[in-house]
Coordinates of C-alpha atoms in Angstrom, one line a residue:
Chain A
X1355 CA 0.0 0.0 0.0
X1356 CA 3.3 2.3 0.9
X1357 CA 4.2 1.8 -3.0
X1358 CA 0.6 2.6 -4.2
X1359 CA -1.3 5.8 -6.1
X1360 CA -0.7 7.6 -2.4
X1361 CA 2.5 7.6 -2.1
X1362 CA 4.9 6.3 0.4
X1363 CA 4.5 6.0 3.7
X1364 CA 5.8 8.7 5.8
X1365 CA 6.4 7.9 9.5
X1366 CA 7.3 11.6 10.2
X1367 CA 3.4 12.5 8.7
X1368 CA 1.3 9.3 9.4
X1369 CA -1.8 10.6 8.2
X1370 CA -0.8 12.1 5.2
X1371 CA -2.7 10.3 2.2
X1372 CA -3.9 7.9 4.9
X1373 CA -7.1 5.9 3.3
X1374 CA -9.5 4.6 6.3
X1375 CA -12.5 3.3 6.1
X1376 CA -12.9 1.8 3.0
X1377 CA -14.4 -1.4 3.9
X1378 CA -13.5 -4.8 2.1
X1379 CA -13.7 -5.2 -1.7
X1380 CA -17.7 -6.0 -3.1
X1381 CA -18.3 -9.5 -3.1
X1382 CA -19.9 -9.1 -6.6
X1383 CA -16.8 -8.1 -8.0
X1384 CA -15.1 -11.5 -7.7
X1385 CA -18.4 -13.4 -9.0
X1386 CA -17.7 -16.2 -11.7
X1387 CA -19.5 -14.7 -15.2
X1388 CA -22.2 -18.0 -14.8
X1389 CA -22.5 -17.0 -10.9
X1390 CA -23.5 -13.8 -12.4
X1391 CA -25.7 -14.4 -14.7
X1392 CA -27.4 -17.1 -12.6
X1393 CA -27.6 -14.7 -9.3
X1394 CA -30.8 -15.7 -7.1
X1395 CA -32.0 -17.9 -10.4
X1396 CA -31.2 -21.5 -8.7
X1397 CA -33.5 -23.7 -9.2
X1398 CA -31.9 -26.9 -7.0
X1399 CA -28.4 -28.8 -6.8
X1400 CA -28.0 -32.3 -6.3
X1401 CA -24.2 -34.2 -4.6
X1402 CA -23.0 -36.0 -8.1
X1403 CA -20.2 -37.6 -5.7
X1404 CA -18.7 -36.7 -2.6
X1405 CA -16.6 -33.5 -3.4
X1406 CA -18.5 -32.6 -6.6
X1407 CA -22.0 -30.7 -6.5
X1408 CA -24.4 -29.2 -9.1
X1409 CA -26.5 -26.4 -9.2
X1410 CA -29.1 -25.8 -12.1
X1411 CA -30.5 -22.4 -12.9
X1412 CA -33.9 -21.5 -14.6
X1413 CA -31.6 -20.4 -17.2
X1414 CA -30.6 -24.0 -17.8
X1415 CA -27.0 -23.4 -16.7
X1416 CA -25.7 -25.6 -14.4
X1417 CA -22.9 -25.0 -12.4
X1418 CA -20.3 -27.7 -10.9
X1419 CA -18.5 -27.1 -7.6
X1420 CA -15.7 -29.4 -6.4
X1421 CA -14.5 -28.7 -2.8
X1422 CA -11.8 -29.2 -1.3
X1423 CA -10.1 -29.6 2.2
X1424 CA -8.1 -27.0 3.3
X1425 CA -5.6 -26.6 6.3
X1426 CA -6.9 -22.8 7.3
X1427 CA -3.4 -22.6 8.1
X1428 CA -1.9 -21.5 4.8
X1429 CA 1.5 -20.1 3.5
X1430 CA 1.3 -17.5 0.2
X1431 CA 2.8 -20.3 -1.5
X1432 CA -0.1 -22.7 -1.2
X1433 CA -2.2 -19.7 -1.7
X1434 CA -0.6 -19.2 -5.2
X1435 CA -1.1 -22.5 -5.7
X1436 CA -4.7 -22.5 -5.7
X1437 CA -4.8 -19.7 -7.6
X1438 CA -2.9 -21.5 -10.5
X1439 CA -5.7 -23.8 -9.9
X1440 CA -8.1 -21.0 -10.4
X1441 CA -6.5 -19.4 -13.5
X1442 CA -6.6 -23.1 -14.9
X1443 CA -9.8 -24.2 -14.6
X1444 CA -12.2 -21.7 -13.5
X1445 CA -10.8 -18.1 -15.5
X1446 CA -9.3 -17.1 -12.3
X1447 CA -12.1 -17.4 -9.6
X1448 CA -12.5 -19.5 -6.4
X1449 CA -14.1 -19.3 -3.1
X1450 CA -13.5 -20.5 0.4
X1451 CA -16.5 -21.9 2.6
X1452 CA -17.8 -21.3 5.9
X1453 CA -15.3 -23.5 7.6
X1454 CA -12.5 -23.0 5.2
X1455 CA -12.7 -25.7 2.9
X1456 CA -11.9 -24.3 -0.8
X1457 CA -14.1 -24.5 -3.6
X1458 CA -13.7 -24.2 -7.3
X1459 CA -16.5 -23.4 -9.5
X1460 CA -16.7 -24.6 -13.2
X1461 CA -19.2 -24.5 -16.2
X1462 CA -19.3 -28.3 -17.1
X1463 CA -19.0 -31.7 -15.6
X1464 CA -16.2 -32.4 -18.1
X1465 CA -14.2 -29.9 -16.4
X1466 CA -14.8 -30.6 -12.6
X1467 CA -13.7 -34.2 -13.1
X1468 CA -10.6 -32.8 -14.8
X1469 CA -10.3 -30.9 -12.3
X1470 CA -11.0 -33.2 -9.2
X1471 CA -8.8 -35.5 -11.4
X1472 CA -6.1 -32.5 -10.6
X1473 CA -6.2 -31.3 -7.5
X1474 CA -6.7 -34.5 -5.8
X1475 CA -3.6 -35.8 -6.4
X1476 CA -1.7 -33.1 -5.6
X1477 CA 0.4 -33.5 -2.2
X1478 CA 2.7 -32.1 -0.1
X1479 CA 6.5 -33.7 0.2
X1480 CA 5.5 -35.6 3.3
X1481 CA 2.5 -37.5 1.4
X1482 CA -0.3 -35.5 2.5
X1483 CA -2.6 -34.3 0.3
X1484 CA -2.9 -30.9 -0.6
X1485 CA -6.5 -31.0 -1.3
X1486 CA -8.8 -33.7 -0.5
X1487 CA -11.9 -33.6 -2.6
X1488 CA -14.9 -34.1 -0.6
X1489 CA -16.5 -32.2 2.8
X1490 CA -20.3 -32.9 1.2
X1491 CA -23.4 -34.3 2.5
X1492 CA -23.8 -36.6 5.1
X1493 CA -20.0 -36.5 6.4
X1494 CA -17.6 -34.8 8.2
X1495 CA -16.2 -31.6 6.4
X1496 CA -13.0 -29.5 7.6
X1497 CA -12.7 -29.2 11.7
X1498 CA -13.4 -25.3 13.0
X1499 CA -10.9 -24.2 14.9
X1500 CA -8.7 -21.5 16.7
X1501 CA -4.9 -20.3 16.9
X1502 CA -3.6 -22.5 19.4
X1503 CA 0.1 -22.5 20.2
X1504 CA 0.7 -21.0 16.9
X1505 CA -0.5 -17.8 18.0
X1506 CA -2.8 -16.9 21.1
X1507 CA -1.2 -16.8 24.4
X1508 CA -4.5 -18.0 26.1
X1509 CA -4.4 -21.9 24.8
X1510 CA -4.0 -25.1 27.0
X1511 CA -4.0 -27.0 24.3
X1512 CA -2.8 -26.7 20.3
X1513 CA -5.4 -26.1 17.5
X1514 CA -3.4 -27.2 14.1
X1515 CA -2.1 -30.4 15.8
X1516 CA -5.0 -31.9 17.4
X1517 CA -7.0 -30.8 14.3
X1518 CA -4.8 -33.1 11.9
X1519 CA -4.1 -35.9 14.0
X1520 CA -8.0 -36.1 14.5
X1521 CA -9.1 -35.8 10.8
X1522 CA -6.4 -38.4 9.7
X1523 CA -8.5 -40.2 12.0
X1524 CA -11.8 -39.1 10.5
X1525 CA -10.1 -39.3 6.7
X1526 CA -12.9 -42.0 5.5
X1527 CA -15.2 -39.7 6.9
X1528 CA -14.7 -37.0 4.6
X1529 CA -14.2 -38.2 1.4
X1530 CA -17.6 -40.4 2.1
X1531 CA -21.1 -39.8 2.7
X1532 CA -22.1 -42.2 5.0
X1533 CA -23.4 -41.1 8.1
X1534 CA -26.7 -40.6 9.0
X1535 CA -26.5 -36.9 9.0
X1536 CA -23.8 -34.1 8.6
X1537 CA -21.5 -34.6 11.4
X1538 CA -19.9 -30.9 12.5
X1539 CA -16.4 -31.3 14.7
X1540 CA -14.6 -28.1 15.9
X1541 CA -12.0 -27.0 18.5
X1542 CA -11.2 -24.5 20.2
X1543 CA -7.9 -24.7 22.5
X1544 CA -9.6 -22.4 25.8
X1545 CA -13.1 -21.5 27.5
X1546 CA -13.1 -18.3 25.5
X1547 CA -14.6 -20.9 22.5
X1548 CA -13.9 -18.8 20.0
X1549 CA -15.7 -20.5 16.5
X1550 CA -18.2 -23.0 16.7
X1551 CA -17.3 -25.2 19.8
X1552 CA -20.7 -24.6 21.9
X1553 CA -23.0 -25.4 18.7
X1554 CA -21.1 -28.6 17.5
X1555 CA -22.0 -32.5 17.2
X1556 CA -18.7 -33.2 18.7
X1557 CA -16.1 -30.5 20.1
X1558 CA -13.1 -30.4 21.4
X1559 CA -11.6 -27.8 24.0
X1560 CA -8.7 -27.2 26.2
X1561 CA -8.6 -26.6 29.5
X1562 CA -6.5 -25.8 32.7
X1563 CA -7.0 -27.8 35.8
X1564 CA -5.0 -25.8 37.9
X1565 CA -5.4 -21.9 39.8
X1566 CA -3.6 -18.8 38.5
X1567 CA -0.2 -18.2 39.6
X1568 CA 0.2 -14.6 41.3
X1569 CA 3.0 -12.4 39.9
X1570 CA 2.3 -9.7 43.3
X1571 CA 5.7 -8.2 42.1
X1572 CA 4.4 -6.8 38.7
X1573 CA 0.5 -7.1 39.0
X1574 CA -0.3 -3.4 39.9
X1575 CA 1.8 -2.0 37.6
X1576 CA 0.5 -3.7 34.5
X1577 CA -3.0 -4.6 35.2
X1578 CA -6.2 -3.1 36.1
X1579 CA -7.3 -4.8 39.7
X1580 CA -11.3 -4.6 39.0
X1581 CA -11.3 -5.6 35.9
X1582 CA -9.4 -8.9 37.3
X1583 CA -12.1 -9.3 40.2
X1584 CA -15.0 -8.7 38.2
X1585 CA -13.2 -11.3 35.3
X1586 CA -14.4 -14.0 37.3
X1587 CA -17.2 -15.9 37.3
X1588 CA -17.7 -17.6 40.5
X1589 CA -16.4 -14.3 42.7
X1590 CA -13.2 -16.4 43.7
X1591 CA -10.8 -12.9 43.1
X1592 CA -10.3 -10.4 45.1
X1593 CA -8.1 -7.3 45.9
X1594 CA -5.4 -7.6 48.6
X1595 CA -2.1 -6.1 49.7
X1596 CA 0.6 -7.7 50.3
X1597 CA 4.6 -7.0 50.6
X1598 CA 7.3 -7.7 47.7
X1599 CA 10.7 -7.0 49.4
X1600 CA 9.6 -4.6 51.9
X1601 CA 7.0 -2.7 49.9
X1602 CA 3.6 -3.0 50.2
X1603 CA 1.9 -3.3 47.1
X1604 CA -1.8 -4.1 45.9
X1605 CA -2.7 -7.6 44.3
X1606 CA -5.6 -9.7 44.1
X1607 CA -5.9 -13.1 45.9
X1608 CA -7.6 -16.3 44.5
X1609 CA -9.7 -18.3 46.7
X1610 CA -8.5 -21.6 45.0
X1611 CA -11.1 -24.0 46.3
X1612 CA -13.8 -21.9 44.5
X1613 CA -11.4 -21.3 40.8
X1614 CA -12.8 -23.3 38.3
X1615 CA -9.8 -22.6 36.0
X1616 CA -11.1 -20.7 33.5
X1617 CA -8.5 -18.6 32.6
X1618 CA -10.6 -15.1 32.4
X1619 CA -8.1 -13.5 34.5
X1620 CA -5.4 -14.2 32.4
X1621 CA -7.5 -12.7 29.3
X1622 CA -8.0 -9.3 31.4
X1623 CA -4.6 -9.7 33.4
X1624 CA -1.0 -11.0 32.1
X1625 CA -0.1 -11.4 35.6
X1626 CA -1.8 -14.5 36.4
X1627 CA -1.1 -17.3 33.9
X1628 CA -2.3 -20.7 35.0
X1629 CA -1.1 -22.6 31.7
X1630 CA 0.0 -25.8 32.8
X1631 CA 2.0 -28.6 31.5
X1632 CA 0.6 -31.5 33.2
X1633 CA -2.8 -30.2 34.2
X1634 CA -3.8 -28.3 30.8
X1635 CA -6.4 -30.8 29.2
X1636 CA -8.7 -31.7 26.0
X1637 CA -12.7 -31.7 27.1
X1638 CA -15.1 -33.2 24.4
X1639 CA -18.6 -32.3 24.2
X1640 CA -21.0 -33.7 22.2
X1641 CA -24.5 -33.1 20.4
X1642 CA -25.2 -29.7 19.7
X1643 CA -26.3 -28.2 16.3
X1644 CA -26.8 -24.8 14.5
X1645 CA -29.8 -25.8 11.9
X1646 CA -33.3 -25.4 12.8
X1647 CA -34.2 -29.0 10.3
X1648 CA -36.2 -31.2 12.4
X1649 CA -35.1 -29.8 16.0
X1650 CA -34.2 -26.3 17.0
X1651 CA -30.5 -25.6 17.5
X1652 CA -28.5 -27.0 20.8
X1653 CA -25.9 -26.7 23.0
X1654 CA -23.2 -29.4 22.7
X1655 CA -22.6 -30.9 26.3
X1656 CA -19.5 -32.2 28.1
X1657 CA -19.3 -35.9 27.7
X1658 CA -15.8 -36.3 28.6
X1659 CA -13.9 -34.2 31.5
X1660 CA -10.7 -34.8 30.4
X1661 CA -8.1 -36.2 27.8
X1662 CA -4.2 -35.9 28.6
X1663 CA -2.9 -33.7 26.1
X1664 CA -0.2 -35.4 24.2
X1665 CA 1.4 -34.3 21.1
X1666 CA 2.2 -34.5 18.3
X1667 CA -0.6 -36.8 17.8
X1668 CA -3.1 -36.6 20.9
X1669 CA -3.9 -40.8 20.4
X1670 CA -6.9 -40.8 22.8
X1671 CA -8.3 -37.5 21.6
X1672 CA -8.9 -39.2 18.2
X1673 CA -9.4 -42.6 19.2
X1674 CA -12.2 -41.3 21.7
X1675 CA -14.2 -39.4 18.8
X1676 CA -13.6 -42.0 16.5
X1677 CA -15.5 -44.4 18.7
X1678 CA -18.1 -41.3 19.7
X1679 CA -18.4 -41.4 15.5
X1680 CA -18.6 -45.2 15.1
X1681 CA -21.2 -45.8 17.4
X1682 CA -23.3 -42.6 16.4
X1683 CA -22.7 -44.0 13.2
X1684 CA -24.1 -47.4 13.6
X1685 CA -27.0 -46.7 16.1
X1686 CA -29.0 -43.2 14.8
X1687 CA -31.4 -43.0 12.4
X1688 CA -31.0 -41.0 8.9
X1689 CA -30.9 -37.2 9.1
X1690 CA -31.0 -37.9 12.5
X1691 CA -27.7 -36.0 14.2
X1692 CA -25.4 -36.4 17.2
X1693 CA -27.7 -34.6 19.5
X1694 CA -30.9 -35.4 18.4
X1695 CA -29.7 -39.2 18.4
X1696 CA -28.5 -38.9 22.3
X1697 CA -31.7 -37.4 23.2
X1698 CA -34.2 -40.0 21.8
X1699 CA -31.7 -42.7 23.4
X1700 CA -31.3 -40.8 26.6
X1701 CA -27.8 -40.0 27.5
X1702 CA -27.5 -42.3 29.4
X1703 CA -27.8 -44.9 26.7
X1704 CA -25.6 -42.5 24.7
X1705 CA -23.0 -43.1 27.6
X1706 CA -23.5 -46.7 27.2
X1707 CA -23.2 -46.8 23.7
X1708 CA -20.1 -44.8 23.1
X1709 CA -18.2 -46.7 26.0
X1710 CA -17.8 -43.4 28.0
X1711 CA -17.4 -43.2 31.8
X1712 CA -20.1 -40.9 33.5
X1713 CA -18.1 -38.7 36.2
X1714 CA -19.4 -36.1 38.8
X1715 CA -17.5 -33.9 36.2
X1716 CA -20.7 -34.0 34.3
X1717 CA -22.9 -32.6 36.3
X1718 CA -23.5 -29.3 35.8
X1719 CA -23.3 -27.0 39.3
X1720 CA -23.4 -23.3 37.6
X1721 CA -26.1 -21.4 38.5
X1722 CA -29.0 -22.5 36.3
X1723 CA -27.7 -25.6 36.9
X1724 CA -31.0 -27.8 38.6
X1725 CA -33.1 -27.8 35.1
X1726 CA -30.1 -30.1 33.7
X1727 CA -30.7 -32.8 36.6
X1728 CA -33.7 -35.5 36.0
X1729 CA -36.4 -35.0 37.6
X1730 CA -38.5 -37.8 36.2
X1731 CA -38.7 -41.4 37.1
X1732 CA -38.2 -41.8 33.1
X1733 CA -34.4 -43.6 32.8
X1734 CA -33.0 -46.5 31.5
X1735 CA -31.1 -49.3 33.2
X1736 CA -27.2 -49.4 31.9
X1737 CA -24.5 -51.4 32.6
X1738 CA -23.0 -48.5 34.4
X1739 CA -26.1 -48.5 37.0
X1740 CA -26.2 -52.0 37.3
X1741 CA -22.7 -52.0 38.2
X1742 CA -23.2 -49.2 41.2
X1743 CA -26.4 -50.7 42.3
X1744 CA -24.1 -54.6 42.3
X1745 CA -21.2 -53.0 43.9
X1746 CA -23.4 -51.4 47.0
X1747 CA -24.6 -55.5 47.4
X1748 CA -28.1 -54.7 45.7
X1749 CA -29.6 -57.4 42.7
Chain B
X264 CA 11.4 -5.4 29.4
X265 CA 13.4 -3.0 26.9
X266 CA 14.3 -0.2 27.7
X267 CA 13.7 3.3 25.1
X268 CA 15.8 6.7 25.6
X269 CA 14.3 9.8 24.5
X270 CA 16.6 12.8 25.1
X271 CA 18.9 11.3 27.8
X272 CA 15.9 10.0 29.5
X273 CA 15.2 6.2 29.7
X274 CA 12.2 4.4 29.8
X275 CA 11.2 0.5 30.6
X276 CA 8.4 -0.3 28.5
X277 CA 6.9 -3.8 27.1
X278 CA 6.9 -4.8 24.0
X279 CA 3.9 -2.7 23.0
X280 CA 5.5 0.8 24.6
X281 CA 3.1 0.9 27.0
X282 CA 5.0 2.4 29.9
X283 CA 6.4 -0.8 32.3
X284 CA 6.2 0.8 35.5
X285 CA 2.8 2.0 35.2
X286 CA 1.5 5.5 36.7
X287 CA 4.0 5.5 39.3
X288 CA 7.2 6.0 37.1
X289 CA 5.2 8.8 34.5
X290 CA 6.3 11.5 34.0
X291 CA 5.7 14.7 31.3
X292 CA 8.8 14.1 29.5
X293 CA 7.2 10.5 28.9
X294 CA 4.5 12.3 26.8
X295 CA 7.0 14.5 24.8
X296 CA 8.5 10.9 23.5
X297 CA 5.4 8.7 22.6
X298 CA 3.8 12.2 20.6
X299 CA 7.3 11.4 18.4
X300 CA 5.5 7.9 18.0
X301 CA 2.2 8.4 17.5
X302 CA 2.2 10.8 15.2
X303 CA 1.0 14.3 17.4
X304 CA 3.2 17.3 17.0
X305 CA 2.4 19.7 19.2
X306 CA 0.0 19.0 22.3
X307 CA -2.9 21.4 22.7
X308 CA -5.3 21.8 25.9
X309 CA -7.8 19.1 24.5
X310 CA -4.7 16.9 24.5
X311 CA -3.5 17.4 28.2
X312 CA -7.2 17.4 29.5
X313 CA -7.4 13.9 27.9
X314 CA -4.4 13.0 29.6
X315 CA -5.3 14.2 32.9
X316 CA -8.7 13.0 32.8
X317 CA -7.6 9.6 32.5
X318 CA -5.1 10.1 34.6
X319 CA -7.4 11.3 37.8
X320 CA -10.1 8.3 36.6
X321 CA -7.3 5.7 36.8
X322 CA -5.9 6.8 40.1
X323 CA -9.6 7.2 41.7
X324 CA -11.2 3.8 40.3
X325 CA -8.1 1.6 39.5
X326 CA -9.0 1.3 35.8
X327 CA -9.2 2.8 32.5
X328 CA -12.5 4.8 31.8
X329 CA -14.7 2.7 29.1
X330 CA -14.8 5.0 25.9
X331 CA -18.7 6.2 26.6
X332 CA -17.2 7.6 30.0
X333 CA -14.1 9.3 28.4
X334 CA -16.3 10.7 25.8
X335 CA -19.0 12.5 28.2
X336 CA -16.9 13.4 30.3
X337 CA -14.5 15.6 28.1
X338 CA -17.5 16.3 26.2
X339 CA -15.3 14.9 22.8
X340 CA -16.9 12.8 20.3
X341 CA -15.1 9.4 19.5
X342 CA -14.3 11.0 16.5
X343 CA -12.5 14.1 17.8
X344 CA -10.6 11.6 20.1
X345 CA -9.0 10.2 17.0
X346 CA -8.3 13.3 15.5
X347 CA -6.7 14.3 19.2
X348 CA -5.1 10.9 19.2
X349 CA -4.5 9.1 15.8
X350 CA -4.1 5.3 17.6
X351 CA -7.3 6.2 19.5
X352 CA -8.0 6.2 23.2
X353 CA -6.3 3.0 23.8
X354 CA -2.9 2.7 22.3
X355 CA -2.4 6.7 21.6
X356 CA -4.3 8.1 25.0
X357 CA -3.9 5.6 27.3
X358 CA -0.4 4.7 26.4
X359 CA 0.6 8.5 26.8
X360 CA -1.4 8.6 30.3
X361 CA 1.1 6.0 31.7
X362 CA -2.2 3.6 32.3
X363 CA -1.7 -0.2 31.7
X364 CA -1.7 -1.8 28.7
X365 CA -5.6 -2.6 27.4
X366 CA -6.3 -6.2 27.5
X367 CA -8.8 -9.0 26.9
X368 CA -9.5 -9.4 23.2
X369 CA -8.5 -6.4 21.6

């Protein structure tokens, strides 16, 4: 922009020729000549094969899409590289989806199995490939997720990692179409959930088991003491003075019995990190959705407190949600997803079915907490409670 | 923490040049080097009543006045606060008061 119509950039005069508030580019500007032509003219689309879909118009054009996986994480080079995709196939033009797969439109069907021909073999120097065709229907697309270790200082666990190791996992799954209904998996690596976490069919977080760490000596310097207090959720901060080599200084003090580590101090204070080695951990929670089809939209809920966190491939993470996948995948009914699956089984049968320990971790103690417990005599025997009931010397 | 020298002064400041030591260790030649940065050649009276205002709020409530506050109370418009302050109230005005770096997800 320093080399453009304006000028240089002058650091002794940083607003001259400044441009602000521009806004980004139109979105009609980069349409496809059949995407404009066909604009709000569709008339339906149908999945030719997983990867591969086709949109008629009224017109009588029809319009093939082949998407593709991509990594989110991308250098300029791959970048350039599916631009030279673009240029050869599609006159230049492609789009990325809602959770960063890449797409690229063409005019016949000729032409998108050229082209998923193409780009499906293409791989990186390890083996991997650069862009695997599917993501449609009745699968699992490309996993949501956050910055992780790459970039946030917030994270207890990694996003890019635990992403690829668990779609290796859940390959089959995305160059197919066979589970009952979409299946959505995202991550985010802390509480702040930033993406799609809390409205997924199977989620993945990291969390902190252990209390902030206090740096008294630096705290009131660099950080705003309310905004620390009123950070916290369950109250467990609050402002103190204490000494630091003869001086008295303010600080805040954690009641640690009450800390549910959530790490909202840290966001609002850099003086009390609670990252952890040992105790920073994966949570999965399962069924929620974002649709309205068939069932309004849900929360996904925690079905498993904690994973250990081990790179570079986290082996129970993916294992777990591979067996969460199989058994959703064997046992619901079609269109019928994650959530609404659990709920006509019961969780607890969902517990049962997916080989999952039930733990007071579970059992939701914040605040609004008592319309979660049953209150209905309307369960299900399991294994689980047979066990309990057995091991207290009942039938 | 580095360390910047402006005129035989020195400074400890993070990595963001927010001033290390907080209120405590500001003082007016501090301003006189951050307008260098930020772009602000000469301070006017709309300038230091900024400064002081968030400057008295800070010391009286223990934070940074949220930008509806700092705006009534100065009686300047968001927009004449980055015409003041070309980084806006938190990295130019803030940063100049000596007040702690803004956090959470900015």
């Amino acid at each position: 922009m320093s080399l453009g119509k304006f000028g240089h950039y002058n650091p002794d005069k940083p607003m001259q020729g400044r441009v602000t508030d521009v806004g980004p580019r139109y979105y009609g500007e980069m349409f496809p000549d059949i995407i404009i032509r066909n604009y709000g003219k569709w008339l339906y689309h149908e999945i030719l094969e997983p990867g591969v879909l086709v949109h008629v118009s009224e017109t009588g054009e029809k319009v093939y899409t082949v998407r593709a996986g991509g990594c989110r994480f991308m250098t300029v080079e791959h970048v350039r590289e599916i631009c030279d995709i673009a240029d050869k196939y599609c006159d230049g033009c492609v789009r990325f989806t809602t959770r960063n797969c890449i797409e690229w439109l063409v005019d016949s069907e000729e032409k998108a199995k050229a082209l998923k021909e193409d780009v499906g073999s293409r791989k990186h120097v390890g083996g991997s490939l650069k862009f695997p065709v599917g993501g449609t229907g009745a699968g699992i697309t490309n996993i949501v997720h956050t910055q992780g270790w790459l970039h946030c200082h917030t994270p207890a666990i990694d996003a890019s990692g635990v992403v690829k190791s668990v779609m290796d996992e859940l390959y089959e799954y995305f160059i197919e179409m066979k589970l009952p209904a979409k299946l959505r998996v995202s991550l985010a690596c802390c509480l702040n959930m930033c993406g799609a976490v809390h409205c997924s069919d199977i989620a993945i977080l990291g969390y902190h088991r252990k209390p902030p760490i206090i740096d008294d000596e630096v705290i009131d310097k660099v950080c705003e003491l309310p905004l620390v207090v009123a950070a916290c959720p369950l109250g467990a901060i609050t402002i103190a003075k204490t000494e630091v080599k003869g001086v008295k200084v303010n600080t805040v003090k954690v009641k640690e019995e009450r800390c549910m580590f959530c790490g909202n101090c840290y966001t609002m204070c850099m003086a009390t990190p609670l990252a952890d080695k040992e105790g920073d951990c994966i949570v999965l929670l399962a069924g929620g959705k974002i649709s309205n089809r068939l069932s309004p939209p849900k929360f996904s809920k925690v079905v498993v407190p904690a994973l250990p966190s081990n790179p570079p491939r986290w082996p129970e993470v993916s294992a777990t949600i591979k067996r969460m996948v199989e058994a959703y995948a064997k046992d619901a009914r079609k269109y019928e997803r994650l959530g609404d699956w659990a709920e006509r089984i019961g969780w607890e049968r969902f517990f049962e079915k997916c080989e999952l320990p039930f733990t007071e971790h579970l059992i939701d103690d914040y605040r609004l907490a008592y319309d979660t417990y049953r209150t209905t005599t309307q369960f299900k025997f399991t294994e689980a409670a047979w066990a309990v009931s057995k091991a207290v010397g009942g039938i | 923490m580095a360390e910047v020298e402006h005129k035989g002064k020195k400074f400890e400041v993070d990595e963001d040049g927010f001033l290390a030591g907080g209120l405590d260790v500001w003082e007016p030649d501090w301003i006189d080097y951050v307008k260098t940065i930020e772009g602000i050649e000469e301070l006017n009276d709309e300038h230091w009543k900024c400064i002081h205002f968030l400057q008295d709020y800070y010391r009286t409530h223990g934070i940074a006045p949220m930008v509806r506050i700092f705006s009534k109370v100065t009686g300047y418009k968001l927009k004449h606060i980055y015409e003041l302050f070309p980084s806006g109230p938190g990295k130019g005005a803030c940063k100049m008061a000596g007040l702690p770096k803004p956090t959470g997800c900015v």
